[in-house]
Short mmCIF file of C-alpha atoms in Angstrom, two decimals:
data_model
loop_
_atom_site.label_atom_id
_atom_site.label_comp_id
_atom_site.label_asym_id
_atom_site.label_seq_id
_atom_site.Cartn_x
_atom_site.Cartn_y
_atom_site.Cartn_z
CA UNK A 1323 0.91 22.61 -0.42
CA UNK A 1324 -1.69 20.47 1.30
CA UNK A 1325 0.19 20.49 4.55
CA UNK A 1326 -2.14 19.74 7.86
CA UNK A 1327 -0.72 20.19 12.05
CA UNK A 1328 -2.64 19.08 15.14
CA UNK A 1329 -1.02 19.25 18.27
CA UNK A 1330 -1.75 17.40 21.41
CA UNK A 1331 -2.98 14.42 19.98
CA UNK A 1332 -0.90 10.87 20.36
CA UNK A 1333 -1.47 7.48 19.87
CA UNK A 1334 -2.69 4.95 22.30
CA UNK A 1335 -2.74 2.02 20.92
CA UNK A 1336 -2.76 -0.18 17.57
CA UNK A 1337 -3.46 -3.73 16.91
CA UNK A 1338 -3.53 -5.92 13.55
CA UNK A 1339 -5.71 -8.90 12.78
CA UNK A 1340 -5.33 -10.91 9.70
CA UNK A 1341 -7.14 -14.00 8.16
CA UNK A 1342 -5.77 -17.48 9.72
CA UNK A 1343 -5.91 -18.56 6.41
CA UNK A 1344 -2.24 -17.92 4.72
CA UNK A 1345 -1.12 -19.02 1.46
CA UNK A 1346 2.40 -18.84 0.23
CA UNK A 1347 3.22 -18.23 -3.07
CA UNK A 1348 4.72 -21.54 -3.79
CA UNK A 1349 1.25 -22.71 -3.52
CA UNK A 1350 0.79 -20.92 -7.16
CA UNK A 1351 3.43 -22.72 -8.61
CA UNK A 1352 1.08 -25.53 -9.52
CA UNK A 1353 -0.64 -23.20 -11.96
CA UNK A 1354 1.92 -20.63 -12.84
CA UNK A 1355 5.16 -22.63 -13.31
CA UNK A 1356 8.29 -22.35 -10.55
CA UNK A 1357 10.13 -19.60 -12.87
CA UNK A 1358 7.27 -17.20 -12.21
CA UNK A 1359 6.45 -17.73 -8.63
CA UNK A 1360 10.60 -17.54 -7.77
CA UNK A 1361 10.73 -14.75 -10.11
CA UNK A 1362 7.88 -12.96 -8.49
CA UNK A 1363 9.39 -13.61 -4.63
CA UNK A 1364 13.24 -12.23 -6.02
CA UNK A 1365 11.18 -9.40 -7.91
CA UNK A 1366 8.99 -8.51 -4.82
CA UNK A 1367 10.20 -9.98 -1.61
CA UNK A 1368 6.66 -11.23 -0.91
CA UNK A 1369 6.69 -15.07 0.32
CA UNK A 1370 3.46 -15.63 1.40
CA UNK A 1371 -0.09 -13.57 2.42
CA UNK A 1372 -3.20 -14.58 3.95
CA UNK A 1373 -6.38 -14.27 2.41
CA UNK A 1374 -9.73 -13.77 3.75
CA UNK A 1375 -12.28 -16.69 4.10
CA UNK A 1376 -15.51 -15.87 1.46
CA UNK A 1377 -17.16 -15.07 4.58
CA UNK A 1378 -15.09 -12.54 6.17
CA UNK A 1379 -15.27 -9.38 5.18
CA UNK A 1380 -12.97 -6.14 5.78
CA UNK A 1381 -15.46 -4.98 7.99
CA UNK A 1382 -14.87 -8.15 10.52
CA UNK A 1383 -11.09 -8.36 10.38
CA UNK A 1384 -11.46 -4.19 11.15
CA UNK A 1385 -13.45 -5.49 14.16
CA UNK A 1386 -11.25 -8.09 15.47
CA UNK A 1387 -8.23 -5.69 15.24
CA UNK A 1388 -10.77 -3.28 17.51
CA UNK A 1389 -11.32 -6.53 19.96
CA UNK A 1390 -8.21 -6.51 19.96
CA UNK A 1391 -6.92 -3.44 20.66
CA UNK A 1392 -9.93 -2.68 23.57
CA UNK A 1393 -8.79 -6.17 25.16
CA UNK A 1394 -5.00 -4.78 25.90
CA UNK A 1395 -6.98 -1.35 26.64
CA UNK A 1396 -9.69 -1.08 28.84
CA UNK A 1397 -11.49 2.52 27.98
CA UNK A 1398 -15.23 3.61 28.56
CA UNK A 1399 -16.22 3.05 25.51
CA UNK A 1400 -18.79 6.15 25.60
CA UNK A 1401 -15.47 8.63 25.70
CA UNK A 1402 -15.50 7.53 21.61
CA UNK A 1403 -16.30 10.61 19.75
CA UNK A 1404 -15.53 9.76 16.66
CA UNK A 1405 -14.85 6.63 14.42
CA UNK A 1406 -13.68 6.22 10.95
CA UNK A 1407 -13.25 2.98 8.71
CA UNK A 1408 -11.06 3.23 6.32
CA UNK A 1409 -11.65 0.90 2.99
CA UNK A 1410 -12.13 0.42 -0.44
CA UNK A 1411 -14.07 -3.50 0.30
CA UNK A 1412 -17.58 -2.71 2.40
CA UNK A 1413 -19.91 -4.97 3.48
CA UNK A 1414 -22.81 -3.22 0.88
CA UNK A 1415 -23.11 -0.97 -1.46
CA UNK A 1416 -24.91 1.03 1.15
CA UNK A 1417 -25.03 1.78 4.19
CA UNK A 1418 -21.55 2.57 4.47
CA UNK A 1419 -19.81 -0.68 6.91
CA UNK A 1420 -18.82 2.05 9.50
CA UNK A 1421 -22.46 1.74 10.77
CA UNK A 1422 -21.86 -2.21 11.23
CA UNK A 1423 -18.87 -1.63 12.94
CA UNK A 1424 -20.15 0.93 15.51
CA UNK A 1425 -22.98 -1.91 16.11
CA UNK A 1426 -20.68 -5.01 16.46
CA UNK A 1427 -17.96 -2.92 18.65
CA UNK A 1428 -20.97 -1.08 21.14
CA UNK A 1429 -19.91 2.30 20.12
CA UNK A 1430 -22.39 5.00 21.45
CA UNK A 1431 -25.13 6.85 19.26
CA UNK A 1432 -22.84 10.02 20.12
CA UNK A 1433 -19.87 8.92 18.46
CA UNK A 1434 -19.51 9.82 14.78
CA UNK A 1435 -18.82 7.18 12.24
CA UNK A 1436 -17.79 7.28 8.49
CA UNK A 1437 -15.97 5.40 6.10
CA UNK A 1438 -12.95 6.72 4.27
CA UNK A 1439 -12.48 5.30 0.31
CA UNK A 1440 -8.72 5.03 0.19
CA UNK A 1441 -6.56 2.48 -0.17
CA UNK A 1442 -2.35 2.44 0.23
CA UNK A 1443 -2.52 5.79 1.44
CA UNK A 1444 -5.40 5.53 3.99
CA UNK A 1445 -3.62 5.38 7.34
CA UNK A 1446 -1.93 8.71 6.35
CA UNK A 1447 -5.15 10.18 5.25
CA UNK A 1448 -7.29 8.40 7.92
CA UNK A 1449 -5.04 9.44 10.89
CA UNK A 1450 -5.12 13.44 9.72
CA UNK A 1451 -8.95 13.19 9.27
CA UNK A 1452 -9.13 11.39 13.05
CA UNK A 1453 -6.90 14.14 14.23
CA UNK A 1454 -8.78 16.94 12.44
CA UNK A 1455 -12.04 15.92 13.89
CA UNK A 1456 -10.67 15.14 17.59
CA UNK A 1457 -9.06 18.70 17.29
CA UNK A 1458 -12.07 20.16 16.60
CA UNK A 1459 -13.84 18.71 19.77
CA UNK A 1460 -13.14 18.17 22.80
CA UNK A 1461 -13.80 14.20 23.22
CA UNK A 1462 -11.77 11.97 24.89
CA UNK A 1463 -10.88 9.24 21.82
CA UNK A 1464 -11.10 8.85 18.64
CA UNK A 1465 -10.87 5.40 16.81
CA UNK A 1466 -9.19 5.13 13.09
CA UNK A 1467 -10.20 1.27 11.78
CA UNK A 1468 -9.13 -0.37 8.32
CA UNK A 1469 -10.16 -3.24 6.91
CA UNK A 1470 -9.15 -4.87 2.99
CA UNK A 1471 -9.58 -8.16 1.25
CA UNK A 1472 -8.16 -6.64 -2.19
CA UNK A 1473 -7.82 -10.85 -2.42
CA UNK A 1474 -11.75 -10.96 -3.29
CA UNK A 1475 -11.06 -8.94 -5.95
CA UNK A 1476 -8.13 -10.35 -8.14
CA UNK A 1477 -8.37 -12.69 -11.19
CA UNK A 1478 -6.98 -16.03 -9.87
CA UNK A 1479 -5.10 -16.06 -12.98
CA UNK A 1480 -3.45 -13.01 -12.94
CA UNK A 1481 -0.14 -13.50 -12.04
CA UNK A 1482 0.73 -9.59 -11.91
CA UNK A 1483 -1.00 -9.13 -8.71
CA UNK A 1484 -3.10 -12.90 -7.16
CA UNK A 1485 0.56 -13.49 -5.04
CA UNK A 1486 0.73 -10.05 -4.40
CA UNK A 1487 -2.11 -8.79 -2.25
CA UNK A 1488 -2.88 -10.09 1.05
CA UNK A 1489 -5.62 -9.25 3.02
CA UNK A 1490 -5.98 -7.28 7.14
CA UNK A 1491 -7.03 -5.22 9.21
CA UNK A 1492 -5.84 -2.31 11.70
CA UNK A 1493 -7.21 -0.54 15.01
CA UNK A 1494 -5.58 2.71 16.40
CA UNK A 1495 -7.08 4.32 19.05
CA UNK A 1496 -6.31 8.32 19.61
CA UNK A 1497 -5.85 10.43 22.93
CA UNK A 1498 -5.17 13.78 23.88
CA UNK A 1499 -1.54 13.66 24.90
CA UNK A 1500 0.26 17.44 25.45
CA UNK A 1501 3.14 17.50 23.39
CA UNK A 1502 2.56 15.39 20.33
CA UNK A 1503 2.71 17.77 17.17
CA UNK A 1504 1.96 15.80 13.82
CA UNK A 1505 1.85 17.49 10.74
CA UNK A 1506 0.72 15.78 7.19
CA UNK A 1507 1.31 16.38 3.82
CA UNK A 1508 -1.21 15.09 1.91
CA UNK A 1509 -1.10 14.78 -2.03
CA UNK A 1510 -3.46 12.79 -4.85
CA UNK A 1511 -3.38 13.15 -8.78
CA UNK A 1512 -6.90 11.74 -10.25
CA UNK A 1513 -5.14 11.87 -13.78
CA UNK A 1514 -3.45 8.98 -13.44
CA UNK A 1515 -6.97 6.99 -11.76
CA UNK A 1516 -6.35 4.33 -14.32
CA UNK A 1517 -3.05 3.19 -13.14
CA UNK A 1518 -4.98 0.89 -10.53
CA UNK A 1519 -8.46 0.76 -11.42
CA UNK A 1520 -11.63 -2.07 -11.29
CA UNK A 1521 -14.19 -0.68 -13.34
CA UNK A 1522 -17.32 -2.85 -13.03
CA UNK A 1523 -19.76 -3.10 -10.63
CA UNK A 1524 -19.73 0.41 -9.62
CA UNK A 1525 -22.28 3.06 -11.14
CA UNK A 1526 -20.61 3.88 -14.02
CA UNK A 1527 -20.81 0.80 -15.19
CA UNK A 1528 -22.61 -1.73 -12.97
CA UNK A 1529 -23.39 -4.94 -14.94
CA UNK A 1530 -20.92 -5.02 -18.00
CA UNK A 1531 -19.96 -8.42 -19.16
CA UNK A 1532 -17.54 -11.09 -17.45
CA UNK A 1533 -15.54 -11.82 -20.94
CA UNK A 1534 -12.13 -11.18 -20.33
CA UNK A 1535 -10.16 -9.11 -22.67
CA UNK A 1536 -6.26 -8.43 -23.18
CA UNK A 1537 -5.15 -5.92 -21.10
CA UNK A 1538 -2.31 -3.33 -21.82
CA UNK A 1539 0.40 -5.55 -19.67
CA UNK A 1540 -0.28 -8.55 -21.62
CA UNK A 1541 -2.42 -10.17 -19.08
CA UNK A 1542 -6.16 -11.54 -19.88
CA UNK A 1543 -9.32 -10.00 -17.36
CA UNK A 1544 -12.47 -8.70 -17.38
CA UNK A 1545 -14.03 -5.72 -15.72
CA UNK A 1546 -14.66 -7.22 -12.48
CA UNK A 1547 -11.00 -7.37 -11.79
CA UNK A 1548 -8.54 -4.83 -10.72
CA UNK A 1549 -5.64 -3.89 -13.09
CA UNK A 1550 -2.56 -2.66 -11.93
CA UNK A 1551 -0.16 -0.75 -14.09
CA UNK A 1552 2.93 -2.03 -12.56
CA UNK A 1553 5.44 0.32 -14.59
CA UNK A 1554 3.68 3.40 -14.27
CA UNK A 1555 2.91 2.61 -10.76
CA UNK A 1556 6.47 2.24 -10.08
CA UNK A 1557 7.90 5.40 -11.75
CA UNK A 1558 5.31 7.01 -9.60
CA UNK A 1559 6.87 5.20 -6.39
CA UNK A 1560 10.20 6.35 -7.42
CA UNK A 1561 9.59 9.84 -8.00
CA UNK A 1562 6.82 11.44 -6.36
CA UNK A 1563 7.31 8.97 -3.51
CA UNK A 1564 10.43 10.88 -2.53
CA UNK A 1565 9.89 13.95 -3.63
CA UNK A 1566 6.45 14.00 -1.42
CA UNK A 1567 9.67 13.12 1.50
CA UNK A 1568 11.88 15.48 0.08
CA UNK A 1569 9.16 18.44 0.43
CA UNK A 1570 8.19 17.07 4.21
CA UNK A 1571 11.37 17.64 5.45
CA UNK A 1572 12.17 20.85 4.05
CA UNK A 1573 8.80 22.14 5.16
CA UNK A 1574 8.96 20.29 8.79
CA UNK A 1575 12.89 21.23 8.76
CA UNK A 1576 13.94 17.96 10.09
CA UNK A 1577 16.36 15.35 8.45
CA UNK A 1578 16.74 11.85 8.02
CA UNK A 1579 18.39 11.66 11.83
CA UNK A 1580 15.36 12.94 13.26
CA UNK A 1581 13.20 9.79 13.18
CA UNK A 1582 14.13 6.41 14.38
CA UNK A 1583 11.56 4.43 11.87
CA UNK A 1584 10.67 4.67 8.58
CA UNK A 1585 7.05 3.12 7.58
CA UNK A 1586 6.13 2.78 4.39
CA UNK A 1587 3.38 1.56 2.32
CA UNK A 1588 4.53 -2.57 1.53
CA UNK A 1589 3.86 -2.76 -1.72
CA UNK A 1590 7.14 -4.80 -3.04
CA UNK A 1591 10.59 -4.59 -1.92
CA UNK A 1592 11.50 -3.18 -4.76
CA UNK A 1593 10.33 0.12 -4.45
CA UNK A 1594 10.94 0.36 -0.68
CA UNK A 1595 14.42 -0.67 -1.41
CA UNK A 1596 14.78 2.24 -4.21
CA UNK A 1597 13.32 4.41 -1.13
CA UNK A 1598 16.07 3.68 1.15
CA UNK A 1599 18.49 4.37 -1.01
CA UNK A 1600 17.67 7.45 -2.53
CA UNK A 1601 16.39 8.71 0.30
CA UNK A 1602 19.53 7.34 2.20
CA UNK A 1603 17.87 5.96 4.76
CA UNK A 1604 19.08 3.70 7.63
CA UNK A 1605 18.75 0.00 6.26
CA UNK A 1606 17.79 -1.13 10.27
CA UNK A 1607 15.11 1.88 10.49
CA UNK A 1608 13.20 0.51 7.92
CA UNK A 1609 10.90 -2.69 9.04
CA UNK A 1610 9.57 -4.51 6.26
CA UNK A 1611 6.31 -7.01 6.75
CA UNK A 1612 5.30 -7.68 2.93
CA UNK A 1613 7.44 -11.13 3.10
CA UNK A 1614 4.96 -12.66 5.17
CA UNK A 1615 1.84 -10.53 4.49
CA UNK A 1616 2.11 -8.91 1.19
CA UNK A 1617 0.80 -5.78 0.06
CA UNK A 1618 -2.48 -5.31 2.13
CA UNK A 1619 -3.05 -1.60 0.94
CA UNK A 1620 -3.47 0.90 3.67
CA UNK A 1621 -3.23 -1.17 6.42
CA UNK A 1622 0.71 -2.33 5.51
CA UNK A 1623 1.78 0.57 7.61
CA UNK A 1624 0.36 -0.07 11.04
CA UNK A 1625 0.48 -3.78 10.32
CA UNK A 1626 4.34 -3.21 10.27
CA UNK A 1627 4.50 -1.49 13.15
CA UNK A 1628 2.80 -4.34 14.82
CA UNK A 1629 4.99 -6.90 13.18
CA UNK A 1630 8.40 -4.88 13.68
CA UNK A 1631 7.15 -3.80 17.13
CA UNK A 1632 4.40 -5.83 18.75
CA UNK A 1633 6.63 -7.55 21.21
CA UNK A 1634 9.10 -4.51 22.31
CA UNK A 1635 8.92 -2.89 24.97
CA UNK A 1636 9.64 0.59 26.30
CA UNK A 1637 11.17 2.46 22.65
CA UNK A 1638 9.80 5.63 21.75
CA UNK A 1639 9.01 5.75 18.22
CA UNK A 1640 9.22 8.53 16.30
CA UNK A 1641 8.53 7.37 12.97
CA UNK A 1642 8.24 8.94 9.33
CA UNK A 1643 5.34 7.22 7.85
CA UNK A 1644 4.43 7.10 3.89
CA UNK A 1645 1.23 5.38 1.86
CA UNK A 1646 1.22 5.88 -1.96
CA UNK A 1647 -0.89 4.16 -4.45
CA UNK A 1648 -4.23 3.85 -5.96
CA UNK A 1649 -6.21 7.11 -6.84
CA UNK A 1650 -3.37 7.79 -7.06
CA UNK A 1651 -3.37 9.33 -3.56
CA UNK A 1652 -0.31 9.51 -1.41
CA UNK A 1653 1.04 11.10 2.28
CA UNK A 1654 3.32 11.65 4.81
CA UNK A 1655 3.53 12.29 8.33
CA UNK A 1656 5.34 12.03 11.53
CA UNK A 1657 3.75 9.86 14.45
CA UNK A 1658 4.92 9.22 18.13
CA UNK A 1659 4.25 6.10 19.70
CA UNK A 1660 5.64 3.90 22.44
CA UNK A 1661 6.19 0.67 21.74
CA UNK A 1662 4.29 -0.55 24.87
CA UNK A 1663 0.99 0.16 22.85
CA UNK A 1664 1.93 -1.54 19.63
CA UNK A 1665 0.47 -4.87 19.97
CA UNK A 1666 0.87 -8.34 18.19
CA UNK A 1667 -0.60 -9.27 15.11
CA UNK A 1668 -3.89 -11.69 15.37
CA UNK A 1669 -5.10 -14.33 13.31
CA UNK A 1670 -8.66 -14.66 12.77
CA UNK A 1671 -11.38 -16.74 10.79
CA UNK A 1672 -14.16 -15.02 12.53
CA UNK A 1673 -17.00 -13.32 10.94
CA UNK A 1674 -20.21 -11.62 11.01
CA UNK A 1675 -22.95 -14.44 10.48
CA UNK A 1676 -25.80 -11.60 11.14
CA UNK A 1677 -24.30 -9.28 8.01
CA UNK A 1678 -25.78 -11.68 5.62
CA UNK A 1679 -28.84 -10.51 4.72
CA UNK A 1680 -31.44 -13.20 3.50
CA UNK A 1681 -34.44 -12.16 1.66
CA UNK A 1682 -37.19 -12.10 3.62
CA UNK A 1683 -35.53 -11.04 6.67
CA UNK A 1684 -35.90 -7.20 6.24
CA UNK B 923 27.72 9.58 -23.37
CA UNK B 924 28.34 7.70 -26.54
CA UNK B 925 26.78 5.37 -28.36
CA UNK B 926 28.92 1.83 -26.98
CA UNK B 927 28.41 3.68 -23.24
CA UNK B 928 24.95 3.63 -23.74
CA UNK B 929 24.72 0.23 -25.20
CA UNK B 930 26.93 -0.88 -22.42
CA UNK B 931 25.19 0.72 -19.49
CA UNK B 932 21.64 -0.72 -20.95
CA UNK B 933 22.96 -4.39 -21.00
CA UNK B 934 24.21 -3.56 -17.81
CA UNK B 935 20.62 -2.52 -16.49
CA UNK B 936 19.09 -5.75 -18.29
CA UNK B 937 21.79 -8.10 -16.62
CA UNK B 938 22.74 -9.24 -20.09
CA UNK B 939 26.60 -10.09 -21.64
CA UNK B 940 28.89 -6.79 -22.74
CA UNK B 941 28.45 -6.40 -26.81
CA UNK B 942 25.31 -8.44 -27.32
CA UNK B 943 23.10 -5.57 -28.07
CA UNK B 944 23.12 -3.11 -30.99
CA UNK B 945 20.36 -0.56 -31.45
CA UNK B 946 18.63 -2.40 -33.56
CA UNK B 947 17.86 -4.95 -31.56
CA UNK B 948 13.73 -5.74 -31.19
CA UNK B 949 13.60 -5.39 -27.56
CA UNK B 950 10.27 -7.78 -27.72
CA UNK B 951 12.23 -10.74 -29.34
CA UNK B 952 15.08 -10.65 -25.70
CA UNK B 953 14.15 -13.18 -23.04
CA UNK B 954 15.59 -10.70 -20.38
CA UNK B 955 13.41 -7.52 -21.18
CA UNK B 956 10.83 -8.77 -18.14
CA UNK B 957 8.72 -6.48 -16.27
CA UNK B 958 11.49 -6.49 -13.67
CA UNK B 959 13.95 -5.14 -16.32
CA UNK B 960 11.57 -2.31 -17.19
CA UNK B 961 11.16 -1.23 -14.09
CA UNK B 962 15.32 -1.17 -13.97
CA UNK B 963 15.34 0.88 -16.94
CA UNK B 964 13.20 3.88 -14.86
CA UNK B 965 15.89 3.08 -11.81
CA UNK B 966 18.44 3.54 -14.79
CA UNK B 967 17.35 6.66 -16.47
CA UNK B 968 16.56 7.67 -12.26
CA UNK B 969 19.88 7.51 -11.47
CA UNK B 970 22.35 8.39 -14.42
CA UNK B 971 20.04 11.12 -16.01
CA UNK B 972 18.11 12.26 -13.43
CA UNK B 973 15.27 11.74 -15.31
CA UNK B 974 11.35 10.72 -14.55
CA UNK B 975 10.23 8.04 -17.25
CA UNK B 976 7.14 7.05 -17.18
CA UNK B 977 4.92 3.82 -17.69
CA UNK B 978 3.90 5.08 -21.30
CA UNK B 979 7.47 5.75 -22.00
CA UNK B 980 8.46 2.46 -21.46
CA UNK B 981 5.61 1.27 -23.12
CA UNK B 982 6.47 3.08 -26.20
CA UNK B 983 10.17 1.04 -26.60
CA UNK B 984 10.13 -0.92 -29.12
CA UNK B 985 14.29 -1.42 -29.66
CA UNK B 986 17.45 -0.45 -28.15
CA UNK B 987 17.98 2.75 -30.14
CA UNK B 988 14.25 4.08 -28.47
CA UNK B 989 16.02 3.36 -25.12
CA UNK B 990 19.11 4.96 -26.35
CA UNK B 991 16.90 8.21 -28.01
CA UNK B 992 15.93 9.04 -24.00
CA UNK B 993 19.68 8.81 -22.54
CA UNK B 994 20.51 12.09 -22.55
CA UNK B 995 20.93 14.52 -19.54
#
């Protein structure tokens, strides 16, 4: 098993930002009728999301969630030793958008910055890899970012998924704290890639054609726009979710009783519901954000702590945390984190003017 | 399990009236076989058979008696 422990590293801090704009899902009912948006909120619990101006990328509402986060937590920013961005939306094809970050948040030549390519699963993935590299030095912080507008990348017609994905972004900043063990168990199955999948635009097929086609759901698109396979991606949710929980328990020998929170990925109500019940969880341990927010891939987990959290006060959490989806690529781990450091979501409709490169400029 | 337990528990799973389905029945041509009610059936099969369908399973139904073909322990 793919099983990873550090010790003695804890979380100090996470804060959300997401777009200002926010559009509810009886906004769609214009073009999709009022049976399918009411069917879609009973199917998925998701009410409303917000959605990233044109402008603003993952890459800026990753910064303002880092804004954030330093402006409840003033560190030397030099003690940075590492940063990674987590996200499947950057800025350009290349360089990767960690090195805009580290320039718009003053990050130090000697702190180490790369992007991670994961989506519903990142935070699990992204907080081992921040561990693993802060355990292997002896820095004082590390700094795990994520960033998605999936929005940008739906057919506005596809009434599948356009209500369903809503876009954020997430700062946590890492410490050495004695006493925190965390151990991951990390999984991913590339033979089932095409269960969430946007072909075009990357090398293996960069400039196809924008005709749309009939897809095997029933639904019209063309390359350029993802496909989900919403029944395959749900018998997936349902049984290797839990299993993946099953196994981390048995292997971390705790229970159920051992955690006071359970986060998981937000991608419909649905599935988390078919969690808690096989998995007999506590119905009041399990904070759910994807009514206001939607799914917003990776970033659903932290941004639930924030929602379910941002305002308390003095809790310990010790949470069970789970992301599952695209690759498909899924996790789970323990974290420990007062509730002191879990800050409010922000809204935000700023954005890097400076990122758009004109020709002639360079 | 027999046959009318089956039948039974599937109209159960697709919310629809005791007796109205036989395994013949198209499962294309029913107004309640939604996406939602697919993704019931997996809960179904979950639950009562302990059993992992998949997306390409349920793709593959084409009437009751497919469903029916699968409900075994």
């Amino acid at each position: 098993m793919s099983v990873f422990k550090s010790s003695g590293i804890g979380i100090a801090g996470v804060a959300c930002a997401v777009p200002k704009n926010n559009v509810p899902v009886e906004s769609f009912t214009s073009v999709f009728g009022e049976e399918v948006t009411s069917k879609f909120t009973s199917g998925t619990g998701i009410k409303a999301t917000f959605k990233a101006l044109p402008e603003q990328t993952a890459s800026d509402l990753a910064v303002d969630a880092a804004q954030e986060l330093f402006s409840h937590i003033d560190i030397d920013k030099s003690e940075i030793g590492a940063m990674f961005l987590v996200t499947q939306s950057p800025d350009y094809r290349r360089p990767s958008s960690a090195s805009i970050v580290q320039l718009r948040l003053g990050l130090p030549i000697d702190c180490s910055c790369m992007e991670i390519n994961l989506g519903c699963s990142g935070f699990v993935y992204g907080l081992q890899t921040a561990m693993a590299m802060m355990s292997a030095s002896d820095y004082k912080y590390g700094l795990l970012l994520m960033g998605e507008t999936a929005t940008k990348l739906v057919d506005p017609l596809d009434k599948s998924i356009v209500m369903m994905y809503g876009d954020a972004g997430a700062a946590i900043l890492l410490e050495r704290k004695d006493g925190v063990e965390t151990t991951s168990l990390l999984r991913s199955d590339g033979s089932r890639y095409k269960a969430i999948v946007l072909p075009a635009g990357g090398f293996r097929d960069m400039n196809p054609g924008h005709e749309r086609f009939m897809c095997s759901d029933g639904i019209e698109r063309s390359l350029y726009d993802i496909f989900m396979d919403g029944t395959s991606v749900f018998s997936f949710s349902i049984s290797d979710v839990p299993q993946a929980i099953t196994d981390y328990l048995r292997l971390t020998e705790t229970t159920v009783a051992d955690y006071n929170a359970f986060l998981f990925h937000q991608a419909n109500q649905f599935i988390i519901k078919q969690l808690i019940r096989k998995m007999k969880l506590p119905n009041d341990q399990v904070p759910l954000s994807l009514d206001r927010y939607g799914n917003t891939g990776g970033i659903s987990i932290p941004l639930t702590l924030c929602d379910a959290y941002g305002d308390k006060s003095g809790e310990k959490l010790k949470a069970l945390i789970c992301g599952f989806g695209i690759g498909l690529s899924w996790g789970v781990a323990n974290i420990e984190v007062d509730t002191d450091k879990i800050y409010p979501i922000v809204q935000t409709e700023d954005y890097y003017k400076e990122g758009k490169l004109i020709p002639g400029q360079y | 399990m027999n046959n009318q337990e089956k039948l039974a528990l599937i109209e159960e799973t697709l919310e629809m009236d005791e007796g109205t389905l036989t395994p013949e029945t198209v499962l294309a041509d029913l107004d309640e076989y939604t996406s939602m009610a697919k993704l019931s059936l997996i809960v179904m099969f979950d639950d009562e058979f302990d059993k992992k369908v998949t997306g390409a399973e349920v793709k593959a139904f084409e009437t009751v008696a497919d469903i029916m073909s699968l409900m075994e322990k």
